[in-house]
Structure formats: C-alpha cells, structure tokens
Coordinates of C-alpha atoms (C1' of nucleotides) in Angstrom, one line a residue:
Chain E
M1 CA -8.9 -27.3 17.7
N2 CA -12.2 -27.9 19.5
L3 CA -15.1 -27.8 17.1
P4 CA -17.9 -30.1 15.9
P5 CA -16.8 -32.1 12.8
L6 CA -18.5 -30.2 10.0
S7 CA -17.5 -26.8 11.3
Q8 CA -14.0 -28.0 11.8
A9 CA -13.7 -29.0 8.1
F10 CA -15.1 -25.6 7.0
V11 CA -12.7 -23.7 9.3
L12 CA -9.7 -25.7 8.1
H13 CA -10.6 -25.1 4.5
F14 CA -10.9 -21.4 5.2
G15 CA -7.5 -21.4 6.7
E16 CA -6.1 -22.9 3.6
M17 CA -7.9 -20.5 1.3
G18 CA -6.8 -17.6 3.5
S19 CA -3.3 -18.0 2.2
R20 CA -4.5 -17.8 -1.4
W21 CA -6.2 -14.5 -0.5
G22 CA -4.1 -11.8 1.0
I23 CA -4.9 -12.9 4.6
N24 CA -3.1 -15.8 6.4
R25 CA -4.2 -19.1 7.8
T26 CA -4.8 -17.7 11.3
V27 CA -7.0 -14.9 10.1
G28 CA -8.9 -17.2 7.8
Q29 CA -9.7 -19.7 10.5
I30 CA -10.7 -17.0 13.0
Y31 CA -13.0 -15.5 10.5
A32 CA -14.5 -18.9 9.6
V33 CA -15.1 -19.6 13.3
L34 CA -16.9 -16.3 13.8
F35 CA -18.9 -16.8 10.6
L36 CA -20.3 -20.1 11.8
A37 CA -20.7 -19.1 15.4
E38 CA -24.3 -18.9 16.7
R39 CA -23.4 -15.8 18.8
A40 CA -20.6 -13.3 19.3
L41 CA -17.4 -14.9 20.7
N42 CA -14.7 -13.5 22.9
A43 CA -11.0 -14.0 22.3
D44 CA -10.6 -16.9 24.6
E45 CA -13.5 -18.8 23.0
I46 CA -11.8 -18.2 19.7
C47 CA -8.5 -19.6 21.1
E48 CA -10.2 -22.7 22.3
R49 CA -12.0 -23.3 19.0
T50 CA -9.0 -22.7 16.8
G51 CA -6.2 -23.8 19.1
F52 CA -4.2 -20.7 18.4
S53 CA -2.3 -18.8 21.1
R54 CA -4.0 -15.9 22.7
S55 CA -1.7 -13.3 21.2
N56 CA -2.1 -14.8 17.7
V57 CA -5.8 -14.5 18.0
S58 CA -5.4 -10.9 19.2
M59 CA -3.3 -10.1 16.1
G60 CA -5.8 -11.8 13.8
L61 CA -8.7 -10.0 15.3
K62 CA -6.9 -6.7 14.8
E63 CA -6.3 -7.6 11.2
L64 CA -10.0 -8.5 10.7
Q65 CA -11.0 -5.2 12.3
S66 CA -8.8 -3.3 9.9
W67 CA -10.7 -5.1 7.1
N68 CA -14.0 -4.0 8.7
L69 CA -15.0 -7.7 8.6
V70 CA -15.9 -8.1 12.3
R71 CA -18.2 -6.2 14.5
L72 CA -17.3 -5.6 18.2
Q73 CA -19.9 -6.2 20.8
H74 CA -20.2 -6.0 24.6
R75 CA -22.3 -7.7 27.2
P76 CA -23.6 -6.0 30.3
G77 CA -21.4 -6.9 33.3
D78 CA -18.7 -8.4 31.2
R79 CA -15.6 -6.5 30.3
R80 CA -14.5 -8.8 27.5
D81 CA -14.8 -7.9 23.9
Y82 CA -17.1 -10.1 21.8
F83 CA -16.6 -10.4 18.1
A84 CA -19.1 -11.3 15.4
T85 CA -19.6 -11.2 11.6
P86 CA -22.6 -9.5 10.2
D87 CA -25.6 -11.7 9.8
D88 CA -26.2 -10.4 6.3
L89 CA -23.9 -12.2 3.9
W90 CA -24.3 -9.4 1.3
A91 CA -22.9 -6.9 3.8
I92 CA -19.9 -9.2 4.1
V93 CA -19.4 -9.4 0.4
R94 CA -19.7 -5.7 0.0
T95 CA -17.0 -4.9 2.6
L96 CA -14.8 -7.7 1.2
V97 CA -15.0 -6.3 -2.3
A98 CA -14.6 -2.7 -1.1
E99 CA -11.5 -3.6 1.0
R100 CA -9.9 -5.6 -1.8
K101 CA -10.5 -2.8 -4.2
K102 CA -8.9 -0.4 -1.8
R103 CA -5.8 -2.6 -1.3
E104 CA -5.5 -4.2 -4.7
V105 CA -6.7 -1.7 -7.3
D106 CA -6.7 1.8 -5.9
P107 CA -2.9 1.9 -5.4
T108 CA -2.4 0.7 -9.0
L109 CA -4.8 3.3 -10.3
S110 CA -2.9 6.1 -8.6
V111 CA 0.5 4.9 -9.8
L112 CA -0.9 4.7 -13.3
R113 CA -2.3 8.2 -13.1
E114 CA 1.0 9.5 -11.8
L115 CA 3.1 7.8 -14.5
L116 CA 0.8 9.0 -17.2
M117 CA 1.4 12.6 -16.2
Q118 CA 5.1 12.2 -16.7
P119 CA 6.5 13.2 -20.1
A120 CA 7.8 10.1 -21.9
A121 CA 11.6 10.6 -22.3
T122 CA 12.5 7.7 -24.6
E123 CA 10.8 5.9 -27.4
A124 CA 10.3 2.8 -25.2
D125 CA 8.7 4.9 -22.5
A126 CA 6.2 6.3 -25.0
H127 CA 5.1 2.8 -25.9
A128 CA 5.0 1.8 -22.2
Q129 CA 2.8 4.8 -21.5
A130 CA 0.4 3.8 -24.3
R131 CA 0.1 0.4 -22.7
M132 CA -0.4 1.9 -19.3
R133 CA -3.1 4.2 -20.7
E134 CA -5.0 1.2 -22.0
M135 CA -4.8 -0.4 -18.6
H136 CA -5.9 2.8 -16.9
E137 CA -8.9 3.2 -19.1
L138 CA -10.0 -0.4 -18.5
I139 CA -9.6 -0.2 -14.7
E140 CA -11.5 3.1 -14.7
L141 CA -14.4 1.5 -16.6
L142 CA -14.5 -1.4 -14.2
T143 CA -14.2 0.7 -11.0
S144 CA -16.9 3.2 -12.1
W145 CA -19.2 0.3 -12.9
Y146 CA -18.4 -1.1 -9.5
A147 CA -19.1 2.2 -7.8
E148 CA -22.6 2.2 -9.3
M149 CA -23.3 -1.4 -8.2
E150 CA -22.0 -0.6 -4.8
R151 CA -24.6 2.2 -4.5
M152 CA -27.4 -0.1 -5.5
E153 CA -29.8 -1.7 -3.0
T154 CA -29.2 -5.4 -2.3
D155 CA -32.6 -6.5 -3.6
R156 CA -32.1 -4.8 -6.9
L157 CA -28.5 -6.0 -7.2
V158 CA -29.7 -9.6 -6.7
Q159 CA -32.4 -9.0 -9.2
L160 CA -29.8 -7.8 -11.7
L161 CA -27.5 -10.7 -11.0
S162 CA -30.2 -13.2 -11.4
L163 CA -31.1 -11.7 -14.7
G164 CA -27.6 -12.4 -15.9
A165 CA -27.1 -12.2 -19.6
R166 CA -30.8 -11.7 -20.1
V167 CA -30.1 -8.0 -19.3
G168 CA -28.8 -8.0 -22.8
Q169 CA -32.3 -8.9 -24.1
V170 CA -33.9 -6.3 -21.9
L171 CA -31.5 -3.8 -23.4
E172 CA -32.2 -4.9 -26.9
F173 CA -35.9 -4.5 -26.1
K174 CA -35.2 -1.0 -24.9
D175 CA -33.2 -0.3 -28.0
R176 CA -36.1 -1.3 -30.1
L177 CA -38.4 1.1 -28.3
F178 CA -36.0 4.0 -28.2
G179 CA -33.6 2.9 -30.9
A180 CA -32.8 6.3 -32.3
V181 CA -31.5 7.7 -29.0
T182 CA -29.2 4.8 -28.2
R183 CA -27.9 4.4 -31.7
K184 CA -26.7 8.0 -31.9
R185 CA -23.5 7.1 -30.0
E186 CA -20.4 6.0 -31.9
P187 CA -20.6 2.2 -32.3
D188 CA -17.0 1.7 -30.9
D189 CA -17.4 4.4 -28.3
G190 CA -16.6 2.3 -25.2
A191 CA -14.9 -0.7 -26.7
R192 CA -11.8 1.0 -28.2
P193 CA -10.4 -2.0 -29.9
R194 CA -7.4 -0.2 -31.5
P195 CA -4.3 -1.0 -29.4
T196 CA -2.0 1.9 -30.1
D197 CA -3.5 5.3 -29.9
E198 CA -0.7 7.8 -29.2
E199 CA -2.5 11.0 -28.3
A200 CA 0.4 12.0 -25.9
Chain M
M1 CA 17.3 -3.7 -13.3
N2 CA 17.8 -2.1 -16.6
L3 CA 14.7 -0.3 -17.9
P4 CA 13.7 3.2 -18.9
P5 CA 12.5 5.2 -15.9
L6 CA 8.7 5.2 -16.3
S7 CA 8.7 1.5 -17.1
Q8 CA 10.9 0.8 -14.1
A9 CA 8.4 2.5 -11.8
F10 CA 5.6 0.5 -13.2
V11 CA 7.4 -2.8 -13.0
L12 CA 8.5 -2.1 -9.4
H13 CA 4.9 -1.3 -8.5
F14 CA 3.6 -4.5 -10.1
G15 CA 6.2 -6.4 -8.1
E16 CA 4.8 -4.9 -4.9
M17 CA 1.2 -5.6 -5.9
G18 CA 2.2 -9.1 -6.9
S19 CA 2.6 -10.0 -3.3
R20 CA -0.9 -8.7 -2.4
W21 CA -2.3 -10.9 -5.1
G22 CA -1.5 -14.6 -5.0
I23 CA 1.6 -14.3 -7.1
N24 CA 5.0 -13.2 -5.8
R25 CA 7.2 -10.2 -6.5
T26 CA 9.3 -12.0 -9.2
V27 CA 6.2 -13.1 -11.2
G28 CA 4.6 -9.7 -10.9
Q29 CA 7.7 -7.9 -12.2
I30 CA 8.2 -10.4 -15.1
Y31 CA 4.6 -9.9 -16.1
A32 CA 4.8 -6.2 -16.0
V33 CA 8.0 -6.3 -18.2
L34 CA 6.2 -8.4 -20.7
F35 CA 3.1 -6.3 -20.6
L36 CA 5.0 -3.2 -21.4
A37 CA 7.4 -4.7 -23.9
E38 CA 7.0 -3.7 -27.5
R39 CA 7.7 -7.2 -28.7
A40 CA 8.0 -10.7 -27.3
L41 CA 11.0 -11.2 -25.1
N42 CA 13.2 -14.2 -24.4
A43 CA 14.2 -15.3 -20.9
D44 CA 17.6 -13.6 -21.0
E45 CA 16.1 -10.3 -22.0
I46 CA 13.8 -10.6 -19.0
C47 CA 16.7 -11.4 -16.8
E48 CA 18.5 -8.3 -18.0
R49 CA 15.4 -6.0 -17.5
T50 CA 14.4 -7.3 -14.1
G51 CA 17.8 -8.2 -12.7
F52 CA 16.6 -11.6 -11.5
S53 CA 18.6 -14.8 -11.9
R54 CA 18.1 -17.0 -14.9
S55 CA 16.5 -19.8 -12.9
N56 CA 14.2 -17.4 -11.0
V57 CA 12.9 -16.1 -14.3
S58 CA 12.4 -19.6 -15.6
M59 CA 10.3 -20.4 -12.5
G60 CA 8.3 -17.2 -12.9
L61 CA 7.6 -17.9 -16.5
K62 CA 6.4 -21.4 -15.7
E63 CA 4.1 -19.9 -13.1
L64 CA 2.7 -17.4 -15.6
Q65 CA 2.2 -20.1 -18.1
S66 CA 0.2 -22.1 -15.6
W67 CA -2.0 -19.0 -15.3
N68 CA -2.3 -18.9 -19.1
L69 CA -1.1 -15.3 -18.8
V70 CA 1.7 -15.4 -21.4
R71 CA 1.9 -16.6 -24.9
L72 CA 4.9 -18.5 -26.2
Q73 CA 6.4 -17.5 -29.5
H74 CA 9.2 -18.6 -31.8
R75 CA 11.4 -16.9 -34.3
P76 CA 12.8 -18.6 -37.4
G77 CA 16.4 -19.5 -36.9
D78 CA 16.3 -18.9 -33.2
R79 CA 15.9 -21.7 -30.8
R80 CA 15.0 -19.6 -27.8
D81 CA 11.5 -19.2 -26.4
Y82 CA 9.9 -15.8 -26.7
F83 CA 7.2 -14.7 -24.3
A84 CA 4.5 -12.1 -24.7
T85 CA 1.2 -11.0 -23.2
P86 CA -1.9 -10.7 -25.3
D87 CA -2.3 -7.4 -27.0
D88 CA -5.9 -7.3 -26.1
L89 CA -6.3 -6.2 -22.5
W90 CA -9.8 -7.7 -22.2
A91 CA -8.3 -11.1 -23.0
I92 CA -5.9 -10.6 -20.1
V93 CA -8.7 -9.6 -17.8
R94 CA -10.8 -12.6 -18.8
T95 CA -8.1 -15.1 -18.1
L96 CA -7.1 -13.4 -14.9
V97 CA -10.7 -13.6 -13.6
A98 CA -11.1 -17.1 -14.8
E99 CA -8.0 -18.3 -13.1
R100 CA -8.6 -16.6 -9.9
K101 CA -12.1 -18.0 -9.8
K102 CA -10.6 -21.5 -10.5
R103 CA -8.2 -21.1 -7.6
E104 CA -10.1 -19.0 -5.1
V105 CA -13.8 -19.8 -5.4
D106 CA -14.2 -23.2 -7.1
P107 CA -12.5 -25.2 -4.3
T108 CA -14.6 -23.4 -1.7
L109 CA -17.7 -24.2 -3.7
S110 CA -16.9 -27.9 -3.8
V111 CA -16.1 -28.0 -0.1
L112 CA -19.4 -26.3 0.7
R113 CA -21.3 -28.7 -1.5
E114 CA -19.6 -31.7 0.2
L115 CA -20.3 -30.4 3.7
L116 CA -23.9 -29.6 2.9
M117 CA -24.4 -33.3 1.9
Q118 CA -23.3 -34.5 5.3
P119 CA -25.9 -35.1 8.0
A120 CA -25.6 -32.6 10.8
A121 CA -24.7 -34.5 13.9
T122 CA -25.0 -31.8 16.6
E123 CA -27.1 -28.8 17.2
A124 CA -24.1 -26.6 16.4
D125 CA -23.4 -28.3 13.2
A126 CA -27.0 -27.7 12.1
H127 CA -26.5 -24.0 12.6
A128 CA -23.2 -24.1 10.9
Q129 CA -24.7 -25.9 7.9
A130 CA -27.5 -23.3 7.6
R131 CA -24.8 -20.6 7.5
M132 CA -22.8 -22.6 4.9
R133 CA -26.0 -23.0 2.8
E134 CA -26.4 -19.2 2.7
M135 CA -22.8 -18.8 1.6
H136 CA -23.2 -21.5 -1.0
E137 CA -26.3 -19.9 -2.5
L138 CA -24.6 -16.5 -2.7
I139 CA -21.6 -17.9 -4.4
E140 CA -23.7 -19.8 -6.8
L141 CA -25.6 -16.7 -7.7
L142 CA -22.3 -14.8 -8.3
T143 CA -20.6 -17.5 -10.3
S144 CA -23.6 -18.2 -12.5
W145 CA -23.8 -14.5 -13.2
Y146 CA -20.1 -14.5 -14.0
A147 CA -20.5 -17.5 -16.3
E148 CA -22.9 -15.5 -18.4
M149 CA -20.8 -12.4 -18.5
E150 CA -17.8 -14.6 -19.5
R151 CA -19.8 -15.9 -22.5
M152 CA -20.6 -12.4 -23.7
E153 CA -18.7 -10.7 -26.5
T154 CA -16.4 -8.0 -25.4
D155 CA -18.2 -5.2 -27.2
R156 CA -21.5 -6.0 -25.5
L157 CA -19.8 -6.4 -22.1
V158 CA -18.2 -3.0 -22.4
Q159 CA -21.6 -1.6 -23.4
L160 CA -23.2 -3.1 -20.4
L161 CA -20.4 -1.9 -18.0
S162 CA -20.6 1.6 -19.4
L163 CA -24.3 1.6 -18.8
G164 CA -23.6 1.0 -15.2
A165 CA -26.5 1.6 -12.8
R166 CA -28.6 2.9 -15.7
V167 CA -29.4 -0.8 -16.2
G168 CA -31.3 -0.4 -13.0
Q169 CA -33.5 2.1 -14.6
V170 CA -34.2 -0.2 -17.5
L171 CA -35.2 -2.8 -14.9
E172 CA -37.5 -0.3 -13.2
F173 CA -39.0 0.4 -16.6
K174 CA -39.5 -3.3 -17.2
D175 CA -41.1 -3.7 -13.8
R176 CA -43.5 -0.9 -14.7
L177 CA -44.5 -2.6 -17.9
F178 CA -44.7 -6.2 -16.6
G179 CA -45.2 -5.4 -12.9
A180 CA -47.7 -8.1 -12.3
V181 CA -45.4 -10.8 -13.6
T182 CA -42.4 -9.8 -11.6
R183 CA -44.2 -9.1 -8.4
K184 CA -45.6 -12.6 -8.4
R185 CA -42.3 -14.0 -7.0
E186 CA -41.8 -14.1 -3.3
P187 CA -40.4 -10.7 -2.3
D188 CA -37.4 -12.2 -0.4
D189 CA -36.8 -14.9 -3.0
G190 CA -33.2 -14.2 -3.8
A191 CA -32.2 -11.9 -1.0
R192 CA -32.9 -14.2 1.9
P193 CA -32.4 -11.7 4.7
R194 CA -33.4 -14.0 7.5
P195 CA -30.2 -15.3 9.3
T196 CA -31.4 -18.6 10.8
D197 CA -33.4 -20.8 8.6
E198 CA -33.0 -24.4 9.8
E199 CA -34.5 -26.6 7.2
A200 CA -32.0 -29.4 7.9
Chain W
dT1 C1' 26.5 -40.1 -32.4
dT2 C1' 28.8 -35.6 -30.2
dG3 C1' 28.7 -30.9 -29.0
dT4 C1' 26.4 -27.0 -27.6
dA5 C1' 22.8 -23.6 -26.7
dA6 C1' 18.7 -23.2 -24.1
dT7 C1' 16.0 -24.5 -20.4
dT8 C1' 14.6 -26.8 -16.2
dT9 C1' 15.3 -28.9 -11.8
dC10 C1' 16.9 -29.0 -7.3
dA11 C1' 19.0 -28.4 -2.8
dA12 C1' 20.2 -25.2 0.0
dA13 C1' 21.0 -20.2 1.3
dA14 C1' 18.5 -15.9 2.1
dA15 C1' 14.5 -13.4 3.1
dT16 C1' 10.2 -13.1 4.8
dT17 C1' 6.2 -14.1 7.4
dC18 C1' 4.0 -16.5 11.1
dC19 C1' 3.4 -17.7 15.8
dT20 C1' 4.4 -17.7 20.6
dG21 C1' 5.2 -16.6 25.6
dA22 C1' 6.5 -13.1 28.4
dA23 C1' 6.1 -8.5 29.6
dA24 C1' 3.7 -4.2 29.3
dC25 C1' -0.3 -1.8 29.1
dT26 C1' -5.4 -0.4 30.0
dC27 C1' -9.3 0.0 32.6
dC28 C1' -12.2 -0.6 36.1
dA29 C1' -13.9 -2.2 41.0
dG30 C1' -13.0 -2.0 45.5
Chain N
dC1 C1' -4.4 4.1 45.0
dT2 C1' -4.2 -1.2 44.5
dG3 C1' -5.3 -5.6 42.4
dG4 C1' -6.6 -8.1 38.8
dA5 C1' -9.1 -9.2 34.5
dG6 C1' -8.6 -8.4 29.9
dT7 C1' -5.9 -7.0 26.0
dT8 C1' -1.9 -5.6 23.2
dT9 C1' 2.9 -5.4 22.1
dC10 C1' 7.1 -7.3 21.0
dA11 C1' 11.5 -9.9 20.5
dG12 C1' 12.9 -13.9 18.8
dG13 C1' 12.3 -18.9 17.4
dA14 C1' 9.6 -21.7 13.9
dA15 C1' 7.9 -22.2 9.6
dT16 C1' 7.3 -21.0 5.0
dT17 C1' 8.5 -18.8 0.8
dT18 C1' 11.7 -16.9 -2.4
dT19 C1' 15.9 -16.9 -4.8
dT20 C1' 20.0 -18.7 -6.5
dG21 C1' 24.0 -21.4 -8.6
dA22 C1' 25.2 -25.7 -10.0
dA23 C1' 23.9 -29.8 -12.1
dA24 C1' 20.7 -32.2 -15.0
dT25 C1' 18.0 -32.3 -19.0
dT26 C1' 16.4 -31.3 -23.6
dA27 C1' 16.7 -30.4 -28.4
dC28 C1' 18.8 -29.7 -32.3
dA29 C1' 22.9 -29.0 -35.7
dA30 C1' 26.9 -30.9 -37.5

DNA sequence: TTGTAATTTCAAAAATTCCTGAAACTCCAG
DNA sequence: CTGGAGTTTCAGGAATTTTTGAAATTACAA
C-alpha cells in the first residue's frame, strides 16, 4: 500500500467496514481510494495505492460499477479507463441507499407479497401469515416514504433533515391552522397497534 | 427442517437475506422462526424447526442476544430458556436500526473525527481531509436527524412517515409565511455543493 | 455433596469467499 | 493483418467463515 498516512488510515478503515456491509475488503478499499483521490484513477494506479493484484482490482471495479458507485472516464490519447466517485456526496448517498434497498428489501417485499397470496393451509400458517402481513405493511410504509424522499431535491431534503423533530412542531402548527381537516382521519389510521388482525 | 410450507419459505428466504446483511444464514433462519412462532421457543424446538445442530443454534441465539433482537423468557417448572421476538414490529425496527448504526456508522464517525484532528502533512492529505470533512458533516446530519426520530413516539413517527413528501409542502408553506427569516441563511449552508474547500 | 438436564465452549471439519497469476480476450495503431 | 497495450476471465490455492460433535460448564433437585 502506497498512500500518504491519513489517507491510508481511512482506506484501511473502509476496508474493514466493507466486510460489515455487503461488500468485501478489496471493494471497500478501492472505493475509499477513489473517494479520496483528487482526480480519476486508472486501474494500475489503484493497484499501486492499494497493493492489490491487477485482477483483484478489476473484479472490485466491476463490482463497484454494478453498484453504480463509480463513474467511468476517458482521457484523450489514453486508452485506459479512469474511475472516479461523484463529487457530490449526496449523489453517493442516494445511489448507496437505492442499491441497498434494491438488494436488501425489494426481494423480501416480493417474497412477502407472494406468500401472502397463498392460502394458509394450517393453523400455524395462518398465524405466520398474519405476522408476515404486519411486516409487509411496515416495509411498505417505509419504502413509500423513502420513494418520496428520493424524489425530493437535495436542498429541500437537507432542510428537512436539519429541521429534525421540529417538523413535529411545524405539523402541530399546521394542525392548529387547519385542525378540522387533519383531525377527520381515524386517530389510529396509520399506527395499527393491534397485533393480530386476521382478515384473511 | 420441519415447518409448515409457508413458514418454511419465509424462513429460507430470511436465511438467504441474512448473508446480505451482516448476519449469517443460521442467525437469519433462527430469527425468522422466532418471528413467526406463535409463542416463545426453546433451543431444541428451534433445532427441530431449522434442522441446525444444537451448538449452532446456541451460537446463533447468542448472536441475536448481542443484537438485542430476542427476549429471554422462562416457564414455571421448566429450566429451559425460551426465546421470543417482540410482538411490536416497530420495536424490532428500532433496535435493528440502532444496532446497525452502532456497528456500521459509529466506528466510521469516530475514525473520521480522529483523522480530522491530525495535521495534514502532505498536499494530498489536505485534499483527503477536505473530502473526509464533507463525509463527516453529512453523516453528522443524518445521525442527528436519526437521533431525533429515535426519540419520537411511534404514533407520531408513523404519522410523519405517512405524510411523506407532503411535509415538504408544509415547509413551503412555512417558507411563504416566514420567508424572510429562512432566507437569511446562506443559500448553500447545509448542502455544500462545492467539492474542494481547503480550509485546513 | 452427587446426579442430571440444559447450555456453552472449543477445536477442527466443511463450506464459502477471496485473491492471484496465467491465459484469453478486445481494441486500436501501424 | 499484426503487435501490443489494456482489460477481463478463470481455475485453483489461500484465507475466512460456518457448522458440528464432543467435552466442559452451569445450575439446580434430591
């Protein structure tokens, strides 16, 4: 590994963390190197900085591309591929979240939907299905919220995040102005605290 | 594996997903079994339902306990430990998020803080530090937002989530009312779109 | 105490994933 | 075409993780 000390510490850490996320050490380190780099790097430069073999780097870059986490660039008069991360960190976060959702929650959602279609044969299956239905509803709520955040402009998103729990106060304020409209909904409409609710 | 068909499909799927998350197949399946179970189960019952060896189940349960994802129970006149997941799905989501944060983002945050304290020796380190600072700020924003959501009651949280992007409209409304106040801030205060910002 | 049921630990086998060098492939300039 | 720079694929060795059975430990009843 051939990097200035601070960068090296960061890259090493990202390698470790890589294994806690779905990606592996190699991929984590490669990404960290690109993230810190002051310009796009070609595969050999990445080899030099990380100390990984050429083929390992190639694999890692392919993986990162499949995650849409790196951008491919070219230089005039140079046939080599150059790789870079987006400058805008929010863009990175957005693709990261999108990809993790695609890999970690979407498959579960579709399995749940499928299993909820099936008729419950046994008593135990009926209970299991009730439990799955709860999970399905919760995930639906979270993903549809996410879908709306995703659509939002970064500035506004940041504004919302900075506001934090104070959004609650803004809401209360709104309620006070337009109270009648909001209060019309059932109070437990979204919360659904009852655990078993067999409307099979 | 000894389970009714629908449950079996669910448990198998959770096993697969387990490996995409930090946990492994065994732990994923054990958790799924407990999640679907109509009552708390002891280790032998989990063995029977999953088909894993007794010791493997013991390991898995220990892991789940370290994640705070299972609750230990006892029956009068029975020395065995019984395990269950919380009935309230929101409680599960809360601990899941809390634990993942603890394992996946907190360590990074502290490494970043540490590296940002160091003086940048080289030119390259200075650039790397600027990049790290961006990342640090973004993670801080996200985690402090999370901390506030965490503190919120489930009902209110669900209300907020259901509202989705309509919160944005409330913001717009607020802006229109108090426009002058909000506009006083620097326009790029939170977003920080400029990539290089060397204030080392 | 002693005996026994329940659980945990541990070393090593089994399975999986990672990493590499060599070979194959692609693409372009001459 | 041919040569060669750049890249990818791939089989198999290295490293890591998972899983297990046997042994050790714990906790309690008699």
